[in-house]
PDB file of C-alpha atoms in Angstrom:
ATOM      1  CA  ARG G  14      90.044 100.698  44.549  1.00  0.00           C
ATOM      2  CA  ALA G  15      88.167  98.633  42.185  1.00  0.00           C
ATOM      3  CA  GLY G  16      90.578  95.680  41.767  1.00  0.00           C
ATOM      4  CA  ALA G  17      91.264  94.990  45.415  1.00  0.00           C
ATOM      5  CA  PRO G  18      89.005  92.479  47.089  1.00  0.00           C
ATOM      6  CA  CYS G  19      86.994  93.718  49.905  1.00  0.00           C
ATOM      7  CA  GLY G  20      87.283  92.268  53.389  1.00  0.00           C
ATOM      8  CA  ILE G  21      84.412  89.776  52.919  1.00  0.00           C
ATOM      9  CA  HIS G  22      85.869  88.395  49.730  1.00  0.00           C
ATOM     10  CA  ARG G  23      89.260  88.046  51.291  1.00  0.00           C
ATOM     11  CA  ALA G  24      87.789  86.068  54.248  1.00  0.00           C
ATOM     12  CA  ILE G  25      86.010  83.748  51.839  1.00  0.00           C
ATOM     13  CA  LEU G  26      89.178  83.157  49.794  1.00  0.00           C
ATOM     14  CA  ASP G  27      91.184  82.477  52.946  1.00  0.00           C
ATOM     15  CA  ALA G  28      88.551  79.961  54.161  1.00  0.00           C
ATOM     16  CA  MET G  29      88.569  78.200  50.763  1.00  0.00           C
ATOM     17  CA  ASN G  30      92.358  77.937  50.740  1.00  0.00           C
ATOM     18  CA  ARG G  31      92.326  76.398  54.181  1.00  0.00           C
ATOM     19  CA  GLY G  32      89.564  73.850  53.195  1.00  0.00           C
ATOM     20  CA  THR G  33      91.326  72.503  50.090  1.00  0.00           C
ATOM     21  CA  ARG G  34      94.303  71.290  51.952  1.00  0.00           C
ATOM     22  CA  GLY G  35      93.875  67.439  51.088  1.00  0.00           C
ATOM     23  CA  PHE G  36      95.222  64.292  52.790  1.00  0.00           C
ATOM     24  CA  THR G  37      98.698  63.942  54.122  1.00  0.00           C
ATOM     25  CA  LEU G  38     100.828  60.987  52.987  1.00  0.00           C
ATOM     26  CA  VAL G  39     100.407  59.283  56.376  1.00  0.00           C
ATOM     27  CA  GLU G  40      96.595  59.531  56.156  1.00  0.00           C
ATOM     28  CA  ALA G  41      96.603  58.056  52.632  1.00  0.00           C
ATOM     29  CA  LEU G  42      98.851  55.158  53.728  1.00  0.00           C
ATOM     30  CA  VAL G  43      96.629  54.391  56.742  1.00  0.00           C
ATOM     31  CA  ALA G  44      93.569  54.341  54.461  1.00  0.00           C
ATOM     32  CA  LEU G  45      95.346  51.966  52.038  1.00  0.00           C
ATOM     33  CA  LEU G  46      96.405  49.712  54.919  1.00  0.00           C
ATOM     34  CA  ILE G  47      92.827  49.478  56.207  1.00  0.00           C
ATOM     35  CA  PHE G  48      91.567  48.733  52.690  1.00  0.00           C
ATOM     36  CA  ALA G  49      94.227  46.000  52.244  1.00  0.00           C
ATOM     37  CA  ILE G  50      93.283  44.344  55.558  1.00  0.00           C
ATOM     38  CA  VAL G  51      89.595  44.321  54.624  1.00  0.00           C
ATOM     39  CA  ALA G  52      90.439  42.883  51.173  1.00  0.00           C
ATOM     40  CA  VAL G  53      92.570  40.073  52.665  1.00  0.00           C
ATOM     41  CA  LEU G  54      89.833  39.166  55.155  1.00  0.00           C
ATOM     42  CA  ALA G  55      87.227  39.133  52.393  1.00  0.00           C
ATOM     43  CA  GLN G  56      89.454  36.956  50.182  1.00  0.00           C
ATOM     44  CA  ARG G  57      90.068  34.449  52.991  1.00  0.00           C
ATOM     45  CA  GLY G  58      86.377  34.288  53.811  1.00  0.00           C
ATOM     46  CA  THR G  59      85.490  33.703  50.171  1.00  0.00           C
ATOM     47  CA  ALA G  60      88.189  31.021  49.830  1.00  0.00           C
ATOM     48  CA  ALA G  61      86.912  29.242  52.949  1.00  0.00           C
ATOM     49  CA  MET G  62      83.340  29.266  51.651  1.00  0.00           C
ATOM     50  CA  THR G  63      84.436  28.020  48.220  1.00  0.00           C
ATOM     51  CA  GLY G  64      86.578  25.251  49.739  1.00  0.00           C
ATOM     52  CA  GLY G  65      83.753  24.220  52.050  1.00  0.00           C
ATOM     53  CA  GLU G  66      81.316  24.093  49.155  1.00  0.00           C
ATOM     54  CA  ALA G  67      83.717  21.905  47.142  1.00  0.00           C
ATOM     55  CA  ARG G  68      84.153  19.479  50.060  1.00  0.00           C
ATOM     56  CA  LEU G  69      80.401  19.377  50.604  1.00  0.00           C
ATOM     57  CA  ALA G  70      79.780  18.637  46.907  1.00  0.00           C
ATOM     58  CA  GLU G  71      82.375  15.843  46.979  1.00  0.00           C
ATOM     59  CA  GLU G  72      80.870  14.323  50.133  1.00  0.00           C
ATOM     60  CA  SER G  73      77.375  14.571  48.669  1.00  0.00           C
ATOM     61  CA  ALA G  74      78.497  12.776  45.495  1.00  0.00           C
ATOM     62  CA  ARG G  75      80.043  10.007  47.624  1.00  0.00           C
ATOM     63  CA  TRP G  76      76.788   9.514  49.576  1.00  0.00           C
ATOM     64  CA  ARG G  77      74.777   9.433  46.328  1.00  0.00           C
ATOM     65  CA  ALA G  78      77.121   6.742  44.968  1.00  0.00           C
ATOM     66  CA  LEU G  79      76.773   4.693  48.172  1.00  0.00           C
ATOM     67  CA  ASP G  80      73.001   5.050  48.049  1.00  0.00           C
ATOM     68  CA  SER G  81      73.010   3.854  44.453  1.00  0.00           C
ATOM     69  CA  VAL G  82      75.073   0.757  45.338  1.00  0.00           C
ATOM     70  CA  PHE G  83      72.870  -0.114  48.325  1.00  0.00           C
ATOM     71  CA  THR G  84      69.763   0.302  46.169  1.00  0.00           C
ATOM     72  CA  ARG G  85      71.255  -1.998  43.540  1.00  0.00           C
ATOM     73  CA  LEU G  86      72.314  -4.600  46.106  1.00  0.00           C
ATOM     74  CA  GLU G  87      68.872  -4.520  47.711  1.00  0.00           C
ATOM     75  CA  ALA G  88      67.136  -4.940  44.338  1.00  0.00           C
ATOM     76  CA  ASP G  89      69.397  -7.886  43.460  1.00  0.00           C
ATOM     77  CA  LEU G  90      68.812  -9.572  46.825  1.00  0.00           C
ATOM     78  CA  ARG G  91      65.048  -9.089  46.481  1.00  0.00           C
ATOM     79  CA  GLN G  92      65.240 -11.044  43.223  1.00  0.00           C
ATOM     80  CA  ALA G  93      67.350 -13.858  44.724  1.00  0.00           C
ATOM     81  CA  ILE G  94      65.981 -17.304  43.946  1.00  0.00           C
ATOM     82  CA  PRO G  95      66.712 -20.523  45.874  1.00  0.00           C
ATOM     83  CA  ARG G  96      68.180 -22.322  42.861  1.00  0.00           C
ATOM     84  CA  ALA G  97      71.631 -23.857  42.968  1.00  0.00           C
ATOM     85  CA  SER G  98      73.751 -23.506  39.854  1.00  0.00           C
ATOM     86  CA  ARG G  99      76.244 -25.667  38.021  1.00  0.00           C
ATOM     87  CA  HIS G 100      79.762 -24.517  37.325  1.00  0.00           C
ATOM     88  CA  GLY G 101      81.317 -27.202  35.216  1.00  0.00           C
ATOM     89  CA  ASP G 102      80.882 -30.480  37.098  1.00  0.00           C
ATOM     90  CA  ARG G 103      80.331 -28.963  40.536  1.00  0.00           C
ATOM     91  CA  ILE G 104      77.135 -27.614  42.091  1.00  0.00           C
ATOM     92  CA  GLU G 105      77.199 -24.212  43.769  1.00  0.00           C
ATOM     93  CA  ALA G 106      74.709 -23.214  46.468  1.00  0.00           C
ATOM     94  CA  ALA G 107      71.999 -20.753  45.518  1.00  0.00           C
ATOM     95  CA  PHE G 108      73.533 -18.283  47.965  1.00  0.00           C
ATOM     96  CA  SER G 109      77.154 -18.260  49.116  1.00  0.00           C
ATOM     97  CA  ALA G 110      79.199 -15.896  51.234  1.00  0.00           C
ATOM     98  CA  LEU G 111      82.868 -16.663  51.735  1.00  0.00           C
ATOM     99  CA  PRO G 112      85.904 -14.731  52.955  1.00  0.00           C
ATOM    100  CA  VAL G 113      88.192 -13.992  49.996  1.00  0.00           C
ATOM    101  CA  ASP G 114      91.234 -12.316  51.543  1.00  0.00           C
ATOM    102  CA  SER G 115      93.292 -12.173  54.715  1.00  0.00           C
ATOM    103  CA  ALA G 116      91.561  -8.949  55.808  1.00  0.00           C
ATOM    104  CA  GLY G 117      88.254 -10.804  56.165  1.00  0.00           C
ATOM    105  CA  ASN G 118      86.521  -9.279  53.149  1.00  0.00           C
ATOM    106  CA  ASP G 119      83.815 -11.451  51.664  1.00  0.00           C
ATOM    107  CA  ALA G 120      82.460 -12.376  48.286  1.00  0.00           C
ATOM    108  CA  LEU G 121      78.693 -12.662  48.017  1.00  0.00           C
ATOM    109  CA  VAL G 122      77.435 -14.823  45.129  1.00  0.00           C
ATOM    110  CA  PHE G 123      73.824 -15.825  44.491  1.00  0.00           C
ATOM    111  CA  SER G 124      71.233 -16.741  41.886  1.00  0.00           C
ATOM    112  CA  ARG G 125      68.896 -13.973  40.832  1.00  0.00           C
ATOM    113  CA  ALA G 126      65.726 -14.073  38.785  1.00  0.00           C
ATOM    114  CA  GLY G 127      66.032 -12.311  35.461  1.00  0.00           C
ATOM    115  CA  PRO G 128      63.359 -10.588  33.383  1.00  0.00           C
ATOM    116  CA  GLU G 129      62.643 -13.867  31.567  1.00  0.00           C
ATOM    117  CA  PHE G 130      61.912 -15.738  34.847  1.00  0.00           C
ATOM    118  CA  ALA G 131      58.131 -15.404  34.461  1.00  0.00           C
ATOM    119  CA  GLN G 132      58.151 -17.231  31.092  1.00  0.00           C
ATOM    120  CA  GLU G 133      60.656 -19.998  31.917  1.00  0.00           C
ATOM    121  CA  PRO G 134      61.327 -20.287  35.657  1.00  0.00           C
ATOM    122  CA  GLY G 135      63.357 -23.521  35.477  1.00  0.00           C
ATOM    123  CA  MET G 136      66.020 -22.139  33.139  1.00  0.00           C
ATOM    124  CA  ALA G 137      65.822 -18.421  33.686  1.00  0.00           C
ATOM    125  CA  GLY G 138      67.934 -16.364  36.014  1.00  0.00           C
ATOM    126  CA  GLN G 139      71.457 -15.143  36.419  1.00  0.00           C
ATOM    127  CA  ARG G 140      74.410 -15.815  38.665  1.00  0.00           C
ATOM    128  CA  ILE G 141      75.709 -12.591  40.163  1.00  0.00           C
ATOM    129  CA  GLY G 142      78.028 -11.548  42.943  1.00  0.00           C
ATOM    130  CA  TYR G 143      79.713  -8.731  44.815  1.00  0.00           C
ATOM    131  CA  ARG G 144      83.277  -8.588  46.123  1.00  0.00           C
ATOM    132  CA  LEU G 145      85.948  -6.193  47.329  1.00  0.00           C
ATOM    133  CA  ARG G 146      89.220  -6.175  45.397  1.00  0.00           C
ATOM    134  CA  ASP G 147      91.980  -3.578  45.912  1.00  0.00           C
ATOM    135  CA  HIS G 148      89.562  -1.197  47.694  1.00  0.00           C
ATOM    136  CA  HIS G 149      87.101  -1.420  44.762  1.00  0.00           C
ATOM    137  CA  LEU G 150      83.624  -2.848  45.330  1.00  0.00           C
ATOM    138  CA  GLU G 151      82.880  -4.899  42.217  1.00  0.00           C
ATOM    139  CA  ALA G 152      79.736  -6.474  40.774  1.00  0.00           C
ATOM    140  CA  MET G 153      80.214  -9.792  38.980  1.00  0.00           C
ATOM    141  CA  PHE G 154      77.903 -11.212  36.298  1.00  0.00           C
ATOM    142  CA  TRP G 155      78.335 -14.749  35.009  1.00  0.00           C
ATOM    143  CA  PRO G 156      77.240 -15.482  31.439  1.00  0.00           C
ATOM    144  CA  GLN G 157      74.295 -17.585  32.606  1.00  0.00           C
ATOM    145  CA  LEU G 158      72.887 -19.328  35.632  1.00  0.00           C
ATOM    146  CA  ASP G 159      74.574 -22.662  34.820  1.00  0.00           C
ATOM    147  CA  ASN G 160      78.088 -22.210  33.438  1.00  0.00           C
ATOM    148  CA  VAL G 161      80.772 -24.360  31.901  1.00  0.00           C
ATOM    149  CA  ALA G 162      83.995 -24.965  33.792  1.00  0.00           C
ATOM    150  CA  GLY G 163      86.302 -21.979  33.573  1.00  0.00           C
ATOM    151  CA  ALA G 164      83.545 -19.450  32.867  1.00  0.00           C
ATOM    152  CA  THR G 165      84.587 -16.125  34.351  1.00  0.00           C
ATOM    153  CA  PRO G 166      82.231 -13.349  35.319  1.00  0.00           C
ATOM    154  CA  ALA G 167      82.173  -9.910  33.737  1.00  0.00           C
ATOM    155  CA  THR G 168      83.312  -7.544  36.484  1.00  0.00           C
ATOM    156  CA  TYR G 169      82.346  -3.902  36.958  1.00  0.00           C
ATOM    157  CA  THR G 170      83.615  -1.486  39.593  1.00  0.00           C
ATOM    158  CA  LEU G 171      80.769   0.081  41.549  1.00  0.00           C
ATOM    159  CA  LEU G 172      82.708   2.125  44.144  1.00  0.00           C
ATOM    160  CA  ASP G 173      86.305   3.052  44.885  1.00  0.00           C
ATOM    161  CA  GLY G 174      87.932   3.665  48.242  1.00  0.00           C
ATOM    162  CA  ILE G 175      86.023   0.981  50.175  1.00  0.00           C
ATOM    163  CA  ALA G 176      87.805  -0.198  53.334  1.00  0.00           C
ATOM    164  CA  ALA G 177      85.876  -3.434  54.010  1.00  0.00           C
ATOM    165  CA  PHE G 178      83.032  -5.598  52.696  1.00  0.00           C
ATOM    166  CA  ARG G 179      81.610  -8.138  55.133  1.00  0.00           C
ATOM    167  CA  VAL G 180      78.631 -10.480  54.766  1.00  0.00           C
ATOM    168  CA  LEU G 181      77.190 -12.359  57.750  1.00  0.00           C
ATOM    169  CA  SER G 182      74.541 -15.095  57.675  1.00  0.00           C
ATOM    170  CA  LEU G 183      72.375 -16.162  60.609  1.00  0.00           C
ATOM    171  CA  THR G 184      72.590 -19.922  61.052  1.00  0.00           C
ATOM    172  CA  ALA G 185      69.836 -22.241  62.289  1.00  0.00           C
ATOM    173  CA  ASN G 186      71.323 -22.202  65.816  1.00  0.00           C
ATOM    174  CA  GLY G 187      71.146 -18.394  65.993  1.00  0.00           C
ATOM    175  CA  GLN G 188      74.836 -17.653  65.419  1.00  0.00           C
ATOM    176  CA  TRP G 189      76.219 -15.194  62.851  1.00  0.00           C
ATOM    177  CA  SER G 190      78.688 -16.735  60.429  1.00  0.00           C
ATOM    178  CA  ASP G 191      80.964 -15.163  57.811  1.00  0.00           C
ATOM    179  CA  ARG G 192      80.530 -18.292  55.639  1.00  0.00           C
ATOM    180  CA  TRP G 193      77.521 -19.698  53.907  1.00  0.00           C
ATOM    181  CA  PRO G 194      76.752 -22.485  53.333  1.00  0.00           C
ATOM    182  CA  LEU G 195      78.384 -23.997  56.390  1.00  0.00           C
ATOM    183  CA  ARG G 196      77.884 -27.511  54.998  1.00  0.00           C
ATOM    184  CA  PRO G 197      77.019 -28.618  51.462  1.00  0.00           C
ATOM    185  CA  GLN G 198      73.489 -29.611  52.509  1.00  0.00           C
ATOM    186  CA  ASP G 199      72.728 -26.121  53.882  1.00  0.00           C
ATOM    187  CA  ASP G 200      70.726 -24.244  51.314  1.00  0.00           C
ATOM    188  CA  ARG G 201      69.275 -21.235  53.156  1.00  0.00           C
ATOM    189  CA  SER G 202      70.165 -19.083  56.086  1.00  0.00           C
ATOM    190  CA  GLU G 203      67.535 -17.365  58.155  1.00  0.00           C
ATOM    191  CA  GLU G 204      68.839 -13.869  57.606  1.00  0.00           C
ATOM    192  CA  ARG G 205      71.733 -11.966  56.043  1.00  0.00           C
ATOM    193  CA  ARG G 206      73.558  -8.816  57.049  1.00  0.00           C
ATOM    194  CA  VAL G 207      75.835  -6.867  54.675  1.00  0.00           C
TER     195      VAL G 207
END
């Protein structure tokens, strides 16, 4: 018989038919379930890393802003000059720190040398200050060192979300005070802490 497969061929065909059987529905569903669990875990891990990176970037930006404000405050205080200023008919101390609200937040106001101080030290300089208002740390710039009555400073917000701003001055008797000057004749404190 020419058309009938011999015994070897028949064994091979039977082995091939048994090997091409495929997955059962239960096996396919188990594989999909495992794949879904791995995908959910990967998604949660990625979301956690992304959220952590966003919080870290926000915190880093906040620290950079604080560093910038402290650098600015330090530069302004380094340029402070012991020159009182006139505001209308009253004389203001070269450096003053006074509580401005019921929470104990302070305003810090002082005279600072300007870029023109080297040419004309008697007239040059600027009156500047820092204060906390509605959780905003603000810088204040008066038009000039000596101002007419009613002159108001230009105000710029430096930072938002500030809880407190305190300024302490070390008095001659070694005590820290939240006010300076203590008396009109006081013109300098030994040290300041912001």
